[in-house]
Amino acid sequence: MKLFSFWRSLATHRVRIALNLKGIMPDEVAQVDLIKGEQRAAAFRAVNPMMAIPALIDGDGPLLFESLAIIEYLDETHPKPPLLPADPRGRARVRGLAQIVACDSHPLIVPRVREYLEHELKLDEATRLRWCRHWHIAALTALETHLNDSATGRYCHGDAITLADICLASQAAGSQYFSVDIAPFPNFKRIADELSAIDAFARAHPLKQPGAPGSH
Ligand SMILES: N[C@@H](CCC(=O)N[C@@H](CS)C(=O)NCC(=O)O)C(=O)O
């Protein structure tokens, strides 16, 4: 198994958590340096035409792409522990929470968007940060409202870890990138704190990866 990764990538952070929860160790982790723009190099474009990570090759392939699709693939091929509830309504809630992070919020703050704001629209750094914080906080606000529900337990959905918790952890890491205080979102913060104490989550954190500032 080969994972295309970079320490700072929040989408890859999600996949790393799922791999850890499933007890899967990729044979190879290929670094795609997003700061240097390696995602746009011809060699990687041939791997993933979206020029984004994560990407995963399991055995003979084909290439797996998009974090949520990869995580559901891992869940289907390695069912224990399950990352989705058994009931359709529960699965819909968990996928909905996950998609607020991975589909509604995160795509607005990825490097290609920030670089477009900078180079094409000529927005200065403070304005670009304002953009990122705005969309990040919009998702935090929606998540907090959804989590204020009897379906929430120790984690986002009951007392078992699900795909929604994986996405919540990546949103929490993003809060650090943009210096967003999560204290005004107490359900979100409580769950983020719980998750950060779990080994599979702690080991997957961006700042624990090779190349990250302060990592070894
Ligand atoms: N929706 C995708 C997002 C993939 C994505 O945009 N990944 C970022 C890193 S977190 C990336 O590689 N961006 C490259 C760029 O924006 O140029 C997923 O969840 O996998």
CSV table of C-alpha atoms and ligand atoms in Angstrom, one decimal:
chain,number,residue,atom,x,y,z
A,1,MET,CA,0.0,0.0,0.0
A,2,LYS,CA,1.3,3.4,-1.0
A,3,LEU,CA,0.0,6.7,0.5
A,4,PHE,CA,0.7,10.1,-1.1
A,5,SER,CA,0.9,12.5,1.8
A,6,PHE,CA,2.2,15.7,3.2
A,7,TRP,CA,2.4,16.8,6.8
A,8,ARG,CA,0.2,19.8,6.4
A,9,SER,CA,-2.6,18.3,4.4
A,10,LEU,CA,-5.8,18.1,6.4
A,11,ALA,CA,-7.4,15.7,3.9
A,12,THR,CA,-4.4,13.3,4.3
A,13,HIS,CA,-4.7,13.8,8.0
A,14,ARG,CA,-8.2,12.2,7.8
A,15,VAL,CA,-6.9,9.2,5.9
A,16,ARG,CA,-3.9,8.8,8.3
A,17,ILE,CA,-6.4,8.6,11.3
A,18,ALA,CA,-8.5,6.0,9.5
A,19,LEU,CA,-5.4,3.9,8.7
A,20,ASN,CA,-4.3,4.1,12.3
A,21,LEU,CA,-7.8,3.2,13.6
A,22,LYS,CA,-7.8,0.2,11.3
A,23,GLY,CA,-4.3,-0.8,12.3
A,24,ILE,CA,-3.0,-0.5,8.7
A,25,MET,CA,0.5,0.6,8.1
A,26,PRO,CA,1.2,1.7,4.4
A,27,ASP,CA,4.3,0.1,2.9
A,28,GLU,CA,5.3,3.4,1.5
A,29,VAL,CA,4.5,7.0,2.2
A,30,ALA,CA,5.4,9.3,-0.8
A,31,GLN,CA,5.8,12.9,0.1
A,32,VAL,CA,4.1,15.5,-2.1
A,33,ASP,CA,5.4,18.9,-0.9
A,34,LEU,CA,2.4,21.2,-1.2
A,35,ILE,CA,4.5,24.2,-0.2
A,36,LYS,CA,6.9,23.6,-3.2
A,37,GLY,CA,3.9,22.9,-5.5
A,38,GLU,CA,4.9,19.3,-6.2
A,39,GLN,CA,1.2,18.4,-6.6
A,40,ARG,CA,1.2,20.3,-9.9
A,41,ALA,CA,4.4,18.5,-11.3
A,42,ALA,CA,3.8,16.3,-14.3
A,43,ALA,CA,4.8,13.2,-12.3
A,44,PHE,CA,2.1,13.7,-9.7
A,45,ARG,CA,-0.5,15.0,-12.2
A,46,ALA,CA,-0.2,11.6,-13.9
A,47,VAL,CA,-1.1,10.0,-10.5
A,48,ASN,CA,-4.0,12.3,-9.6
A,49,PRO,CA,-5.3,14.7,-12.2
A,50,MET,CA,-7.0,16.8,-9.4
A,51,MET,CA,-3.4,17.6,-8.3
A,52,ALA,CA,-4.4,17.0,-4.7
A,53,ILE,CA,-3.6,14.6,-1.9
A,54,PRO,CA,-4.4,12.2,-0.4
A,55,ALA,CA,-4.1,9.4,-3.0
A,56,LEU,CA,-3.7,5.8,-2.1
A,57,ILE,CA,-2.7,2.7,-4.1
A,58,ASP,CA,-3.7,-0.6,-2.5
A,59,GLY,CA,-1.9,-3.5,-4.1
A,60,ASP,CA,-2.4,-3.5,-7.9
A,61,GLY,CA,-4.6,-0.4,-7.8
A,62,PRO,CA,-6.5,1.4,-9.2
A,63,LEU,CA,-5.6,4.7,-7.6
A,64,LEU,CA,-7.9,5.7,-4.8
A,65,PHE,CA,-8.5,9.5,-4.4
A,66,GLU,CA,-10.7,11.9,-2.3
A,67,SER,CA,-10.3,11.4,1.4
A,68,LEU,CA,-13.9,10.4,2.1
A,69,ALA,CA,-13.9,7.8,-0.7
A,70,ILE,CA,-10.6,6.4,0.5
A,71,ILE,CA,-11.9,6.1,4.1
A,72,GLU,CA,-15.1,4.4,3.1
A,73,TYR,CA,-12.9,2.0,1.0
A,74,LEU,CA,-10.8,1.2,4.0
A,75,ASP,CA,-13.9,0.8,6.1
A,76,GLU,CA,-15.3,-1.7,3.6
A,77,THR,CA,-12.1,-3.7,3.2
A,78,HIS,CA,-11.2,-3.6,6.9
A,79,PRO,CA,-14.6,-3.6,8.7
A,80,LYS,CA,-13.2,-3.5,12.2
A,81,PRO,CA,-13.7,-1.1,14.0
A,82,PRO,CA,-16.6,0.2,11.8
A,83,LEU,CA,-16.5,3.9,11.0
A,84,LEU,CA,-20.1,4.2,10.1
A,85,PRO,CA,-23.2,3.4,12.2
A,86,ALA,CA,-25.3,0.3,11.4
A,87,ASP,CA,-28.5,2.2,10.8
A,88,PRO,CA,-29.3,4.3,7.6
A,89,ARG,CA,-30.3,7.4,9.6
A,90,GLY,CA,-27.1,7.2,11.7
A,91,ARG,CA,-25.0,6.8,8.6
A,92,ALA,CA,-26.7,9.8,7.0
A,93,ARG,CA,-26.0,11.9,10.0
A,94,VAL,CA,-22.4,10.9,10.3
A,95,ARG,CA,-21.8,11.4,6.5
A,96,GLY,CA,-23.5,14.7,6.7
A,97,LEU,CA,-21.2,15.9,9.6
A,98,ALA,CA,-18.2,14.6,7.7
A,99,GLN,CA,-19.3,16.4,4.5
A,100,ILE,CA,-19.6,19.8,6.3
A,101,VAL,CA,-15.9,19.5,6.9
A,102,ALA,CA,-14.6,17.8,3.8
A,103,CYS,CA,-17.0,19.1,1.1
A,104,ASP,CA,-18.4,22.5,2.4
A,105,SER,CA,-15.5,24.0,4.3
A,106,HIS,CA,-12.1,22.5,3.6
A,107,PRO,CA,-12.2,22.9,-0.3
A,108,LEU,CA,-12.5,26.7,0.2
A,109,ILE,CA,-9.2,27.0,2.0
A,110,VAL,CA,-6.9,24.6,0.2
A,111,PRO,CA,-3.6,25.8,-1.4
A,112,ARG,CA,-5.0,26.1,-5.0
A,113,VAL,CA,-7.8,28.4,-3.7
A,114,ARG,CA,-5.5,30.5,-1.5
A,115,GLU,CA,-3.0,30.8,-4.4
A,116,TYR,CA,-5.8,31.9,-6.8
A,117,LEU,CA,-6.9,34.6,-4.2
A,118,GLU,CA,-3.3,35.8,-4.0
A,119,HIS,CA,-2.0,35.6,-7.6
A,120,GLU,CA,-5.2,36.1,-9.7
A,121,LEU,CA,-7.4,38.2,-7.4
A,122,LYS,CA,-4.4,40.0,-5.8
A,123,LEU,CA,-5.8,39.8,-2.3
A,124,ASP,CA,-3.2,40.6,0.4
A,125,GLU,CA,-2.3,38.1,3.2
A,126,ALA,CA,-4.6,39.6,5.8
A,127,THR,CA,-7.6,39.4,3.4
A,128,ARG,CA,-6.8,35.9,2.5
A,129,LEU,CA,-6.6,34.9,6.1
A,130,ARG,CA,-10.0,36.6,6.6
A,131,TRP,CA,-11.4,34.4,3.8
A,132,CYS,CA,-10.1,31.2,5.4
A,133,ARG,CA,-11.3,32.1,8.9
A,134,HIS,CA,-14.7,33.0,7.6
A,135,TRP,CA,-15.4,29.6,5.9
A,136,HIS,CA,-13.7,27.7,8.7
A,137,ILE,CA,-15.9,29.4,11.3
A,138,ALA,CA,-19.0,28.9,9.2
A,139,ALA,CA,-18.4,25.1,9.4
A,140,LEU,CA,-17.6,25.2,13.1
A,141,THR,CA,-20.9,27.1,13.7
A,142,ALA,CA,-22.9,24.5,11.7
A,143,LEU,CA,-21.1,21.6,13.4
A,144,GLU,CA,-21.7,23.0,16.8
A,145,THR,CA,-25.4,23.3,16.2
A,146,HIS,CA,-25.7,19.8,14.8
A,147,LEU,CA,-23.7,18.4,17.8
A,148,ASN,CA,-26.1,20.0,20.2
A,149,ASP,CA,-28.3,17.0,19.7
A,150,SER,CA,-29.2,13.8,21.6
A,151,ALA,CA,-27.6,11.7,18.9
A,152,THR,CA,-24.2,13.1,20.1
A,153,GLY,CA,-22.5,11.1,22.7
A,154,ARG,CA,-19.0,10.8,23.9
A,155,TYR,CA,-18.1,11.4,20.2
A,156,CYS,CA,-20.0,13.0,17.3
A,157,HIS,CA,-22.5,10.1,17.0
A,158,GLY,CA,-23.0,8.1,20.1
A,159,ASP,CA,-20.0,6.6,22.0
A,160,ALA,CA,-18.2,5.0,19.1
A,161,ILE,CA,-15.7,6.7,16.8
A,162,THR,CA,-17.0,7.4,13.4
A,163,LEU,CA,-16.1,9.1,10.1
A,164,ALA,CA,-17.5,12.3,11.6
A,165,ASP,CA,-14.9,12.3,14.4
A,166,ILE,CA,-12.1,11.8,11.9
A,167,CYS,CA,-13.4,14.9,10.0
A,168,LEU,CA,-13.9,16.9,13.2
A,169,ALA,CA,-10.2,16.2,14.2
A,170,SER,CA,-9.0,17.6,10.8
A,171,GLN,CA,-11.2,20.7,11.3
A,172,ALA,CA,-9.7,21.1,14.8
A,173,ALA,CA,-6.2,20.9,13.3
A,174,GLY,CA,-7.3,23.6,10.7
A,175,SER,CA,-8.4,25.8,13.6
A,176,GLN,CA,-4.8,25.9,14.7
A,177,TYR,CA,-3.6,26.8,11.2
A,178,PHE,CA,-5.9,29.8,11.1
A,179,SER,CA,-5.7,30.7,14.8
A,180,VAL,CA,-9.4,30.2,15.3
A,181,ASP,CA,-10.4,29.9,19.0
A,182,ILE,CA,-12.7,26.8,19.3
A,183,ALA,CA,-13.7,27.7,22.9
A,184,PRO,CA,-17.0,29.3,21.7
A,185,PHE,CA,-17.9,25.9,20.2
A,186,PRO,CA,-18.1,23.7,23.4
A,187,ASN,CA,-19.4,20.5,21.9
A,188,PHE,CA,-16.9,20.6,19.1
A,189,LYS,CA,-14.1,21.4,21.6
A,190,ARG,CA,-15.0,18.7,24.0
A,191,ILE,CA,-15.0,16.1,21.3
A,192,ALA,CA,-11.8,17.4,19.8
A,193,ASP,CA,-10.1,17.2,23.2
A,194,GLU,CA,-11.3,13.6,23.7
A,195,LEU,CA,-10.1,12.6,20.3
A,196,SER,CA,-6.7,14.2,20.7
A,197,ALA,CA,-6.0,11.9,23.6
A,198,ILE,CA,-6.5,8.8,21.4
A,199,ASP,CA,-3.3,7.3,20.1
A,200,ALA,CA,-4.6,6.8,16.5
A,201,PHE,CA,-5.5,10.5,16.3
A,202,ALA,CA,-2.5,11.8,18.1
A,203,ARG,CA,0.0,9.9,15.8
A,204,ALA,CA,-1.9,11.2,12.7
A,205,HIS,CA,-1.7,14.9,13.7
A,206,PRO,CA,0.0,17.1,11.0
A,207,LEU,CA,2.7,18.3,13.4
A,208,LYS,CA,3.7,14.7,14.1
A,209,GLN,CA,4.6,14.0,10.5
A,210,PRO,CA,8.0,14.0,8.8
A,211,GLY,CA,8.8,17.5,7.6
A,212,ALA,CA,6.5,19.3,9.9
A,213,PRO,CA,7.9,22.2,12.0
A,214,GLY,CA,9.3,20.7,15.2
A,215,SER,CA,9.0,17.1,14.0
A,216,HIS,CA,12.0,14.7,13.9
B,1,LIG,N1,-11.8,16.9,-1.3
B,1,LIG,C1,-10.4,16.4,-1.3
B,1,LIG,C2,-9.5,17.5,-1.0
B,1,LIG,C3,-8.1,17.2,-1.5
B,1,LIG,C4,-7.2,18.4,-1.4
B,1,LIG,O1,-7.6,19.5,-1.8
B,1,LIG,N2,-6.1,18.3,-0.7
B,1,LIG,C5,-5.2,19.4,-0.5
B,1,LIG,C6,-4.4,19.2,0.7
B,1,LIG,S1,-5.4,19.0,2.2
B,1,LIG,C7,-4.3,19.5,-1.7
B,1,LIG,O2,-3.6,18.5,-2.0
B,1,LIG,N3,-4.3,20.7,-2.3
B,1,LIG,C8,-3.4,21.0,-3.4
B,1,LIG,C9,-3.7,22.3,-3.9
B,1,LIG,O3,-4.7,22.9,-3.5
B,1,LIG,O4,-3.0,22.8,-4.8
B,1,LIG,C10,-10.3,15.3,-0.2
B,1,LIG,O5,-11.0,15.4,0.7
B,1,LIG,O6,-9.4,14.4,-0.4
